Coordinates of C-alpha atoms and ligand atoms in Angstrom, one line a residue:
M1 CA -34.9 16.7 -56.9
T2 CA -36.3 16.4 -53.4
E3 CA -36.4 19.8 -51.2
L4 CA -33.0 19.2 -49.4
D5 CA -31.3 18.3 -52.1
R6 CA -32.5 21.7 -54.2
K7 CA -31.4 23.7 -51.1
Q8 CA -28.1 22.1 -50.9
D9 CA -27.7 22.9 -54.7
R10 CA -28.1 26.5 -53.6
A11 CA -26.3 26.7 -50.2
P12 CA -22.8 28.3 -49.9
V13 CA -21.2 25.1 -48.0
P14 CA -17.4 25.5 -48.2
K15 CA -16.2 22.1 -49.5
E16 CA -14.3 21.2 -46.3
W17 CA -15.4 22.6 -43.1
T18 CA -12.6 23.0 -40.9
Y19 CA -13.0 24.7 -37.5
A20 CA -10.6 28.0 -36.6
P21 CA -8.3 27.7 -33.6
A22 CA -10.2 28.6 -30.5
P23 CA -7.6 28.6 -28.0
E24 CA -8.7 28.9 -24.3
S25 CA -6.5 31.8 -22.4
R26 CA -3.9 30.5 -19.7
D27 CA -4.0 34.2 -18.3
V28 CA -6.9 33.1 -15.5
V29 CA -4.3 30.7 -14.2
K30 CA -1.5 32.2 -11.7
L31 CA 1.1 29.7 -11.3
Q32 CA 3.8 29.5 -8.3
D33 CA 7.2 28.7 -9.5
R34 CA 7.0 26.1 -6.2
Y35 CA 4.4 24.5 -4.3
G36 CA 5.0 22.7 -0.9
L37 CA 2.4 21.0 1.1
F38 CA -0.4 22.1 2.6
I39 CA -0.6 20.9 6.1
G40 CA -2.6 22.2 9.1
G41 CA -3.6 25.2 6.8
E42 CA 0.1 26.0 6.2
W43 CA 2.5 25.4 3.5
L44 CA 5.3 23.3 4.3
E45 CA 8.9 23.1 2.3
T46 CA 9.8 19.3 1.8
K47 CA 13.5 18.5 0.7
E48 CA 12.9 16.3 -2.4
S49 CA 10.7 17.7 -5.0
Y50 CA 10.1 17.1 -8.8
E51 CA 8.6 18.9 -11.8
T52 CA 4.8 18.8 -13.3
I53 CA 4.7 19.2 -17.1
S54 CA 2.2 19.7 -19.6
P55 CA 1.4 16.2 -21.2
S56 CA 0.7 18.1 -24.2
S57 CA 3.6 20.6 -24.8
E58 CA 6.5 18.8 -22.4
E59 CA 6.5 22.5 -21.0
V60 CA 7.7 22.6 -17.2
L61 CA 4.6 24.1 -15.0
A62 CA 5.9 24.1 -11.5
T63 CA 8.6 22.3 -9.2
V64 CA 5.7 20.3 -7.0
S65 CA 7.0 18.6 -3.4
Q66 CA 7.8 15.5 -2.4
G67 CA 6.2 14.2 0.4
S68 CA 8.8 12.1 2.7
P69 CA 6.9 9.4 5.3
E70 CA 8.0 12.0 7.8
D71 CA 5.7 14.7 5.8
V72 CA 2.9 12.3 5.8
D73 CA 3.4 11.6 9.8
T74 CA 3.0 15.7 10.2
A75 CA 0.2 15.8 7.9
V76 CA -1.5 12.9 9.7
T77 CA -0.6 15.0 13.5
A78 CA -2.3 17.6 11.9
A79 CA -5.3 15.9 10.4
R80 CA -5.7 14.2 13.9
A81 CA -5.5 17.1 16.0
A82 CA -8.1 19.3 13.7
Y83 CA -10.4 16.2 14.3
S84 CA -10.2 16.3 18.1
N85 CA -10.2 20.2 18.1
G86 CA -13.6 20.4 17.1
W87 CA -14.5 19.4 13.3
S88 CA -15.9 16.1 14.3
S89 CA -17.6 17.6 16.9
L90 CA -19.0 20.4 14.9
P91 CA -22.9 20.2 14.0
G92 CA -23.3 18.7 10.9
S93 CA -25.4 22.1 10.0
E94 CA -22.3 23.8 10.5
R95 CA -19.8 21.3 8.6
A96 CA -22.3 22.0 5.7
K97 CA -22.0 25.8 5.6
Y98 CA -18.3 25.2 5.2
L99 CA -18.8 22.5 1.8
F100 CA -21.4 25.2 0.4
R101 CA -19.2 27.8 0.3
I102 CA -16.5 25.2 -1.2
A103 CA -18.7 24.6 -3.8
R104 CA -19.9 28.0 -4.4
I105 CA -16.1 28.7 -4.8
L106 CA -15.5 26.1 -7.5
Q107 CA -18.4 27.6 -9.2
E108 CA -17.1 31.1 -9.2
R109 CA -13.6 29.7 -9.9
S110 CA -14.3 27.2 -12.6
R111 CA -13.1 28.4 -15.7
E112 CA -9.7 29.1 -13.8
F113 CA -10.3 25.4 -12.6
A114 CA -10.9 23.9 -16.1
V115 CA -8.1 25.8 -17.6
L116 CA -5.4 24.3 -15.1
E117 CA -7.2 21.1 -15.2
S118 CA -6.3 21.1 -18.8
L119 CA -3.1 22.4 -18.9
N120 CA -1.5 19.7 -15.9
G121 CA -3.6 16.6 -17.9
G122 CA -4.1 17.2 -21.3
K123 CA -8.0 16.7 -21.4
P124 CA -9.9 19.1 -23.5
I125 CA -11.3 22.0 -22.3
K126 CA -14.5 21.4 -23.1
E127 CA -14.2 18.2 -21.0
S128 CA -12.9 20.0 -17.8
R129 CA -15.2 23.0 -18.4
D130 CA -18.5 21.3 -18.7
V131 CA -18.1 18.0 -17.0
D132 CA -15.3 18.0 -14.2
L133 CA -16.0 21.1 -12.9
P134 CA -19.8 21.0 -13.1
L135 CA -20.1 17.5 -11.3
A136 CA -16.8 18.3 -8.6
A137 CA -19.2 21.5 -7.6
A138 CA -22.1 19.1 -7.7
H139 CA -20.6 16.7 -4.8
F140 CA -19.9 19.3 -2.8
F141 CA -23.4 20.8 -2.8
Y142 CA -24.6 16.9 -2.7
Y143 CA -23.0 15.9 0.4
A144 CA -23.2 19.1 2.2
G145 CA -26.8 18.5 1.8
W146 CA -26.3 15.2 4.2
A147 CA -24.0 16.6 6.4
D148 CA -26.9 17.5 8.8
K149 CA -29.1 14.6 8.1
L150 CA -26.9 11.6 8.5
E151 CA -29.3 10.3 11.6
Y152 CA -32.3 10.3 9.0
A153 CA -29.9 8.5 6.4
F154 CA -29.2 5.8 8.5
P155 CA -32.0 5.4 11.6
N156 CA -31.5 3.9 14.7
R157 CA -28.1 3.3 13.7
K158 CA -26.3 6.3 15.7
P159 CA -23.3 6.8 12.9
T160 CA -20.3 8.9 14.1
P161 CA -17.3 9.6 11.5
V162 CA -14.3 7.2 11.6
G163 CA -11.9 9.7 11.9
V164 CA -8.8 10.4 9.8
A165 CA -9.1 9.2 6.3
G166 CA -6.1 8.6 4.2
Q167 CA -7.2 9.3 0.4
I168 CA -5.3 8.2 -2.6
I169 CA -6.3 9.8 -6.2
P170 CA -5.4 9.2 -10.2
W171 CA -4.7 11.1 -12.7
N172 CA -7.3 10.9 -15.0
F173 CA -9.7 12.8 -13.1
P174 CA -7.8 14.8 -10.8
L175 CA -10.3 17.5 -9.5
L176 CA -13.2 15.1 -9.6
M177 CA -11.6 12.3 -7.9
L178 CA -10.6 15.2 -4.7
A179 CA -14.2 16.3 -4.5
W180 CA -15.7 12.5 -5.2
K181 CA -13.4 12.1 -2.1
L182 CA -13.1 15.0 0.6
A183 CA -16.8 15.8 0.1
P184 CA -18.6 12.5 2.0
A185 CA -15.7 12.4 4.3
L186 CA -16.0 15.8 5.0
A187 CA -19.6 16.2 5.2
C188 CA -19.5 12.6 7.8
G189 CA -16.8 15.2 10.3
N190 CA -14.0 13.4 9.3
T191 CA -10.3 15.0 8.7
V192 CA -8.7 14.3 5.7
V193 CA -5.0 13.5 4.1
L194 CA -5.3 13.8 0.6
K195 CA -2.4 12.9 -2.1
P196 CA -3.1 13.6 -5.6
A197 CA -1.2 11.7 -8.7
E198 CA 2.3 12.3 -9.3
T199 CA 1.4 13.6 -12.7
T200 CA -1.4 16.1 -11.7
P201 CA -1.1 17.6 -8.7
L202 CA -1.8 21.4 -9.8
T203 CA -5.6 21.7 -9.9
A204 CA -5.3 19.9 -5.7
L205 CA -2.4 22.5 -4.6
L206 CA -4.9 25.5 -6.3
F207 CA -7.9 23.8 -4.2
C208 CA -6.0 24.7 -0.8
D209 CA -6.5 28.4 -1.8
V210 CA -10.0 27.9 -1.8
L211 CA -10.1 25.6 1.3
R212 CA -8.4 28.9 2.5
Q213 CA -10.9 31.5 1.0
A214 CA -13.9 29.4 2.4
E215 CA -12.2 29.2 6.0
L216 CA -12.0 25.6 6.8
P217 CA -10.1 25.0 10.0
P218 CA -6.7 24.4 9.5
G219 CA -5.6 20.5 9.4
V220 CA -9.2 19.2 8.5
V221 CA -8.2 18.4 4.7
N222 CA -4.2 18.3 4.4
I223 CA -2.7 17.7 0.7
V224 CA 0.6 15.8 0.9
T225 CA 1.9 15.5 -3.6
G226 CA 4.3 12.8 -4.5
D227 CA 4.6 9.7 -6.1
G228 CA 3.7 6.4 -4.8
R229 CA 6.2 6.3 -2.4
T230 CA 4.1 9.0 -0.4
G231 CA 1.0 6.9 -1.2
A232 CA 2.5 4.0 0.7
A233 CA 3.4 6.2 3.5
L234 CA 0.0 7.1 4.0
V235 CA -1.6 3.9 3.9
E236 CA 1.4 2.2 6.3
H237 CA 0.7 5.3 8.8
P238 CA -1.0 4.2 12.2
G239 CA -2.6 7.5 12.7
V240 CA -5.2 7.0 9.8
D241 CA -8.4 5.3 10.5
K242 CA -10.1 4.8 6.9
I243 CA -8.3 4.4 3.6
A244 CA -10.2 5.6 0.2
F245 CA -8.0 4.4 -3.0
T246 CA -9.0 5.0 -6.7
G247 CA -6.0 3.7 -9.2
S248 CA -4.8 0.6 -10.9
T249 CA -5.7 -2.9 -9.7
E250 CA -2.5 -3.6 -8.9
V251 CA -2.1 -1.3 -6.4
G252 CA -5.1 -1.4 -5.0
K253 CA -4.7 -5.1 -4.3
A254 CA -1.1 -4.3 -2.7
I255 CA -3.1 -1.8 -0.5
Q256 CA -5.4 -4.3 0.8
R257 CA -3.1 -6.8 1.5
Q258 CA -0.9 -4.4 3.9
L259 CA -4.1 -3.4 5.2
A260 CA -5.7 -7.1 6.5
G261 CA -6.1 -7.4 9.9
T262 CA -5.2 -3.8 10.9
G263 CA -8.9 -2.8 11.6
K264 CA -8.8 0.3 8.8
K265 CA -11.5 0.7 6.8
L266 CA -10.9 0.5 3.2
T267 CA -12.8 1.5 -0.2
L268 CA -11.3 0.7 -3.7
E269 CA -12.1 2.1 -6.8
L270 CA -9.7 0.1 -9.6
G271 CA -9.9 -0.8 -13.5
G272 CA -12.7 -1.9 -15.4
K273 CA -13.0 -3.4 -19.0
A274 CA -16.2 -2.1 -19.4
A275 CA -18.8 -3.9 -22.3
N276 CA -20.8 -1.5 -24.4
I277 CA -23.3 -3.5 -26.0
V278 CA -24.9 -2.9 -29.0
F279 CA -28.5 -4.8 -29.7
D280 CA -29.6 -4.1 -33.7
D281 CA -33.1 -2.8 -32.3
C282 CA -31.3 0.6 -30.8
A283 CA -31.0 3.7 -32.7
L284 CA -27.5 3.2 -34.5
D285 CA -26.7 6.7 -34.7
Q286 CA -27.4 7.7 -30.8
A287 CA -25.5 4.4 -30.1
V288 CA -22.6 5.6 -32.4
E289 CA -22.6 8.9 -30.1
G290 CA -22.7 6.9 -26.9
I291 CA -20.0 4.4 -28.4
V292 CA -17.4 7.0 -28.8
N293 CA -18.4 9.0 -25.5
G294 CA -17.8 5.8 -24.2
I295 CA -13.6 5.5 -25.1
Y296 CA -12.9 8.4 -26.6
F297 CA -14.0 10.6 -23.9
N298 CA -10.7 11.8 -21.5
Q299 CA -8.6 10.2 -24.4
G300 CA -10.1 6.8 -22.5
H301 CA -8.8 7.7 -19.5
V302 CA -11.6 6.3 -17.5
C303 CA -11.6 3.5 -15.3
C304 CA -15.5 2.7 -16.7
A305 CA -14.5 3.8 -20.1
G306 CA -16.7 1.6 -23.1
S307 CA -13.5 0.3 -23.9
R308 CA -14.7 -3.4 -25.3
L309 CA -17.8 -2.8 -28.3
F310 CA -20.2 -5.9 -28.4
A311 CA -22.1 -5.3 -31.6
Q312 CA -25.1 -7.9 -32.3
E313 CA -23.7 -9.3 -35.5
S314 CA -27.0 -8.2 -37.5
I315 CA -25.9 -5.1 -37.3
Y316 CA -21.9 -5.3 -37.1
E317 CA -21.4 -4.2 -40.8
P318 CA -23.2 -0.7 -40.4
L319 CA -22.3 0.1 -36.9
V320 CA -18.4 0.2 -37.7
E321 CA -19.0 2.0 -40.9
K322 CA -20.7 4.9 -39.0
L323 CA -18.3 4.4 -36.1
K324 CA -15.3 5.2 -38.5
K325 CA -17.1 7.7 -40.2
R326 CA -17.6 9.2 -36.9
L327 CA -13.6 8.9 -35.9
E328 CA -13.0 10.9 -38.7
T329 CA -14.5 13.8 -37.0
L330 CA -13.1 14.0 -33.7
R331 CA -10.4 16.5 -33.8
V332 CA -7.4 15.9 -31.6
G333 CA -5.1 18.5 -30.5
D334 CA -4.4 20.9 -28.4
P335 CA -6.1 20.9 -24.9
L336 CA -7.0 24.1 -24.5
D337 CA -8.9 24.5 -27.8
K338 CA -12.3 24.8 -27.2
N339 CA -12.8 22.8 -30.4
T340 CA -10.6 19.6 -29.5
D341 CA -12.5 16.1 -28.9
V342 CA -9.3 14.1 -27.8
G343 CA -6.4 15.9 -25.8
A344 CA -3.0 14.8 -25.1
I345 CA -2.3 11.0 -23.6
N346 CA -1.5 12.2 -19.7
S347 CA 2.4 10.7 -19.6
K348 CA 5.3 9.2 -21.7
M349 CA 4.4 6.2 -19.0
Q350 CA 0.9 5.7 -19.9
L351 CA 1.9 6.5 -23.5
D352 CA 4.3 3.5 -23.8
R353 CA 1.6 1.5 -22.2
I354 CA -1.0 2.1 -24.7
K355 CA 1.4 1.9 -27.5
E356 CA 2.4 -1.7 -26.2
L357 CA -0.9 -2.9 -25.9
V358 CA -1.7 -1.4 -29.6
A359 CA 1.2 -3.6 -31.0
A360 CA 0.2 -6.9 -28.8
G361 CA -3.6 -6.2 -30.5
E362 CA -1.9 -6.3 -34.1
E363 CA 0.6 -9.1 -33.2
E364 CA -2.5 -11.2 -32.0
G365 CA -4.1 -11.0 -35.2
A366 CA -6.6 -8.2 -34.9
E367 CA -7.2 -5.8 -37.3
I368 CA -6.2 -1.8 -36.8
Y369 CA -8.2 1.3 -37.9
Q370 CA -7.2 4.9 -37.1
P371 CA -9.0 8.2 -38.8
P372 CA -6.5 10.4 -41.2
C373 CA -5.1 13.0 -38.1
V374 CA -2.0 14.8 -37.6
L375 CA -0.5 14.5 -34.2
P376 CA 1.3 17.3 -33.0
E377 CA 5.1 16.6 -32.5
K378 CA 5.7 17.7 -29.2
G379 CA 4.2 16.2 -26.4
Y380 CA 2.3 13.0 -25.7
W381 CA -0.8 11.4 -28.1
F382 CA -2.0 8.7 -29.6
A383 CA -4.7 8.8 -32.4
P384 CA -8.5 7.0 -31.9
T385 CA -8.3 4.0 -32.7
V386 CA -10.4 0.6 -33.3
F387 CA -9.8 -2.6 -33.4
T388 CA -12.1 -5.3 -35.3
N389 CA -11.5 -9.0 -35.7
V390 CA -11.0 -9.2 -31.8
A391 CA -10.9 -12.6 -29.8
Q392 CA -12.4 -12.8 -26.3
S393 CA -8.6 -14.2 -25.5
Y394 CA -6.4 -10.8 -26.9
R395 CA -5.0 -8.7 -24.5
I396 CA -6.5 -6.0 -25.8
A397 CA -9.7 -7.5 -25.1
Q398 CA -8.8 -8.6 -21.7
E399 CA -6.9 -6.1 -20.4
E400 CA -7.3 -2.3 -19.0
I401 CA -5.5 0.0 -21.5
F402 CA -7.1 3.2 -20.5
G403 CA -6.5 5.1 -23.7
P404 CA -8.4 6.2 -26.9
V405 CA -8.6 2.1 -27.9
L406 CA -11.5 0.4 -28.8
S407 CA -12.0 -3.8 -29.7
V408 CA -14.9 -5.0 -31.3
L409 CA -16.2 -8.1 -30.7
T410 CA -20.1 -9.8 -31.9
F411 CA -22.7 -11.5 -30.2
R412 CA -25.8 -13.2 -31.7
T413 CA -28.4 -13.6 -28.5
P414 CA -28.8 -11.7 -25.4
E415 CA -27.4 -14.7 -23.0
E416 CA -24.1 -14.9 -25.1
A417 CA -24.0 -10.9 -24.8
V418 CA -23.8 -11.8 -21.0
E419 CA -21.7 -14.3 -21.0
K420 CA -18.9 -12.3 -22.9
A421 CA -19.6 -9.4 -21.2
N422 CA -19.0 -10.6 -18.0
N423 CA -16.0 -13.0 -19.1
T424 CA -13.8 -10.5 -17.3
P425 CA -11.9 -10.1 -13.9
Y426 CA -13.5 -6.7 -13.6
G427 CA -16.9 -5.6 -13.1
L428 CA -17.2 -1.8 -13.1
S429 CA -19.7 -0.7 -15.6
A430 CA -21.6 -1.6 -18.8
G431 CA -23.6 -0.3 -21.1
V432 CA -26.7 -1.7 -23.3
W433 CA -28.3 -0.4 -26.3
T434 CA -31.7 -1.5 -27.4
E435 CA -35.1 -0.1 -28.0
K436 CA -36.8 -3.1 -25.8
G437 CA -36.9 -1.7 -21.8
S438 CA -37.5 -5.2 -20.7
R439 CA -34.0 -6.6 -22.2
I440 CA -32.6 -3.5 -20.5
L441 CA -33.4 -4.9 -17.2
W442 CA -33.0 -8.2 -17.8
M443 CA -29.2 -7.5 -19.2
A444 CA -28.8 -5.2 -15.6
Q445 CA -30.1 -8.3 -13.5
Q446 CA -27.2 -10.3 -15.5
L447 CA -24.4 -7.8 -16.0
R448 CA -21.7 -8.2 -13.3
A449 CA -21.1 -4.4 -13.3
G450 CA -21.3 -1.9 -10.7
V451 CA -23.2 0.5 -12.9
V452 CA -25.1 0.0 -15.9
W453 CA -26.6 2.3 -18.5
A454 CA -28.8 2.1 -20.9
N455 CA -29.1 4.4 -24.0
T456 CA -25.8 6.3 -22.7
F457 CA -22.8 6.4 -21.1
N458 CA -20.4 7.7 -19.0
R459 CA -23.4 9.5 -17.1
F460 CA -22.3 10.7 -13.5
D461 CA -24.4 12.2 -10.8
P462 CA -23.8 12.9 -7.2
T463 CA -26.7 11.2 -6.3
S464 CA -26.2 7.9 -7.8
P465 CA -23.7 5.8 -5.9
F466 CA -20.6 4.1 -8.3
G467 CA -18.2 1.4 -7.9
G468 CA -17.4 -2.1 -8.6
Y469 CA -17.6 -5.9 -8.5
K470 CA -14.8 -8.8 -8.4
E471 CA -11.3 -6.9 -9.1
S472 CA -13.0 -3.3 -10.0
G473 CA -12.7 -2.6 -6.3
F474 CA -15.1 -2.5 -3.6
G475 CA -17.1 0.0 -1.3
R476 CA -19.4 2.4 -3.3
E477 CA -18.9 7.0 -3.6
G478 CA -21.4 9.0 -4.2
G479 CA -25.4 8.9 -3.1
L480 CA -26.4 8.0 0.5
H481 CA -23.9 4.9 -0.2
G482 CA -20.9 7.0 -0.1
L483 CA -21.5 8.4 3.0
E484 CA -21.2 4.9 5.0
P485 CA -17.4 4.2 4.1
Y486 CA -16.8 7.5 6.5
L487 CA -18.9 6.6 9.5
R488 CA -19.3 3.8 12.3
F489 CA -22.0 2.3 13.8
D490 CA -23.2 2.0 17.2
E491 CA -25.6 -0.8 16.5
Ligands
NDP1 P1 -1.5 3.7 -9.9 O1 -2.5 2.7 -9.5 O2 -0.2 3.7 -9.2 O3 -1.8 5.6 -9.3 C1 -3.1 5.8 -8.6 C2 -2.4 6.4 -7.2 O4 -1.9 5.7 -6.4 C3 -1.5 7.3 -7.7 O5 -1.9 8.7 -6.7 C4 0.0 6.6 -7.0 O6 0.8 7.9 -7.1 C5 -0.9 6.2 -6.0 N1 0.0 4.7 -5.7 C6 1.0 4.2 -6.2 N2 2.1 3.0 -5.7 C7 1.3 3.2 -4.6 C8 1.1 2.7 -3.4 N3 2.0 1.4 -3.2 N4 0.9 2.6 -2.4 C9 -0.1 3.8 -2.3 N5 -0.5 4.7 -2.9 C10 0.3 4.3 -4.2 O7 -1.7 4.1 -11.4 P2 -0.8 4.5 -12.7 O8 -0.5 5.6 -12.3 O9 0.4 3.8 -12.6 O10 -1.0 3.8 -13.7 C11 -1.2 2.6 -14.0 C12 -2.3 1.9 -14.9 O11 -3.8 2.3 -13.5 C13 -3.0 2.7 -15.8 O12 -2.3 2.7 -17.0 C14 -4.5 2.3 -16.1 O13 -4.6 1.4 -16.6 C15 -4.7 2.1 -14.6 N6 -5.6 3.3 -13.8 C16 -6.4 2.9 -13.3 C17 -7.6 4.4 -12.6 C18 -8.5 3.9 -12.3 O14 -9.1 4.8 -12.1 N7 -9.3 2.8 -12.2 C19 -6.6 5.2 -12.9 C20 -5.2 5.3 -12.7 C21 -4.6 4.2 -13.3 P3 1.6 7.9 -8.5 O15 1.0 9.2 -9.4 O16 2.7 9.1 -7.8 O17 2.4 7.1 -8.9

């Protein structure tokens, strides 16, 4: 008998490990019944409005304004006035002070923002608390540092701001995407009109309070809520000099068509179908953690999610077995519970899309596995899912599901892994799990993906550029590269 066996014999270990509920308090968030549009530093009422809900309970949280084309025009006019009346000519060191202030206020109020993000979006509080909020603040800190160093970032190129930026963001990382977009734009001296996603407007609206607290001059940032029509009005507006869009490839393509020939600058961060490639010499348990983080983080609502797992044939069986075991330990439920690993699906529409693609996977012949878990009755939920026996032609191996659904495929050689991984219209991210450094470097050169993670997945840092190839879009956000789309160069 080993020492461990002897100890286990005596240890008072319960038969079953379950977690007591550990809900985060909602009291820290004070919601208004109704929100207007934040234009020129003031709240503006609109004719139309809609209700925003919590996807985990379907509870109505607040009434939010639906911005019309006229409202968008008012916002663009306010942004232009702020641009011309001082913001663009302010010394970089002064702009930096505002950005530092915003970053610090976000840190101070991070609990409030994290709770609201989980409430409105459905993501687990431990993710909004430990990932979204720290990264959002880090983006403002990082770009604050660049604001007075643009001449050094681009020597001999005379960088100047672009003008008014129209920014359209999705619902999967509402505050973080806002930070990714606003921080570099402001650091470079632009003013902004930003449209949050229809289902998740609340943290962007709370952020307006931060802007006031930081005493950012009115009109420098304007937040216009609404659905796709509001986004389209922003794209079409002749007073906008640059569009930055994150969202679906379909809408991204439509925007690119619309902007062709207008001279407006454009960056697109679109969908993905990332390959997470596991070689037989990797640390298997570590890889399992990376696979789980890659696809079940934020319910798989992640453009760079590792939604296609490529397992080397020699380790396919132990890998899938370990993965299924690990899935049994994931806790699905209340996003505000600190023990929750997988929260609610963001909307009914998204849940329907996931269900449709999962049904297609079963119909086409893939084998489905879902761990036993009880899903709450109210709200939108989907159990963590793994598909094995997947052919490359199946829809679940081709299309972006944007949910907690993993498709497992196999390969024998590195060349085959590369060929299969690149066999997608997307090119946003990829992961490689191997002990060999030389193989990592070779794979990273072969993979057509904007980001390649080695022995990790879903790692983000404001200093590191992020963006896609092919139908995943163009332009980079983050790092020094993230400044370029917000500058013109007088060369
Ligand atoms: P969309 O691309 O429609 O939404 C992204 C943003 O664009 C939202 O703010 C949306 O507003 C806005 N928008 C919609 N239509 C237009 C338009 N014609 N012109 C300008 N802006 C517009 O994504 P969905 O939310 O509809 O999600 C559909 C699918 O897209 C998902 O299932 C997923 O596969 C993928 N997706 C990918 C993301 C990524 O980061 N790669 C992020 C989100 C979704 P509104 O919210 O009001 O519709």
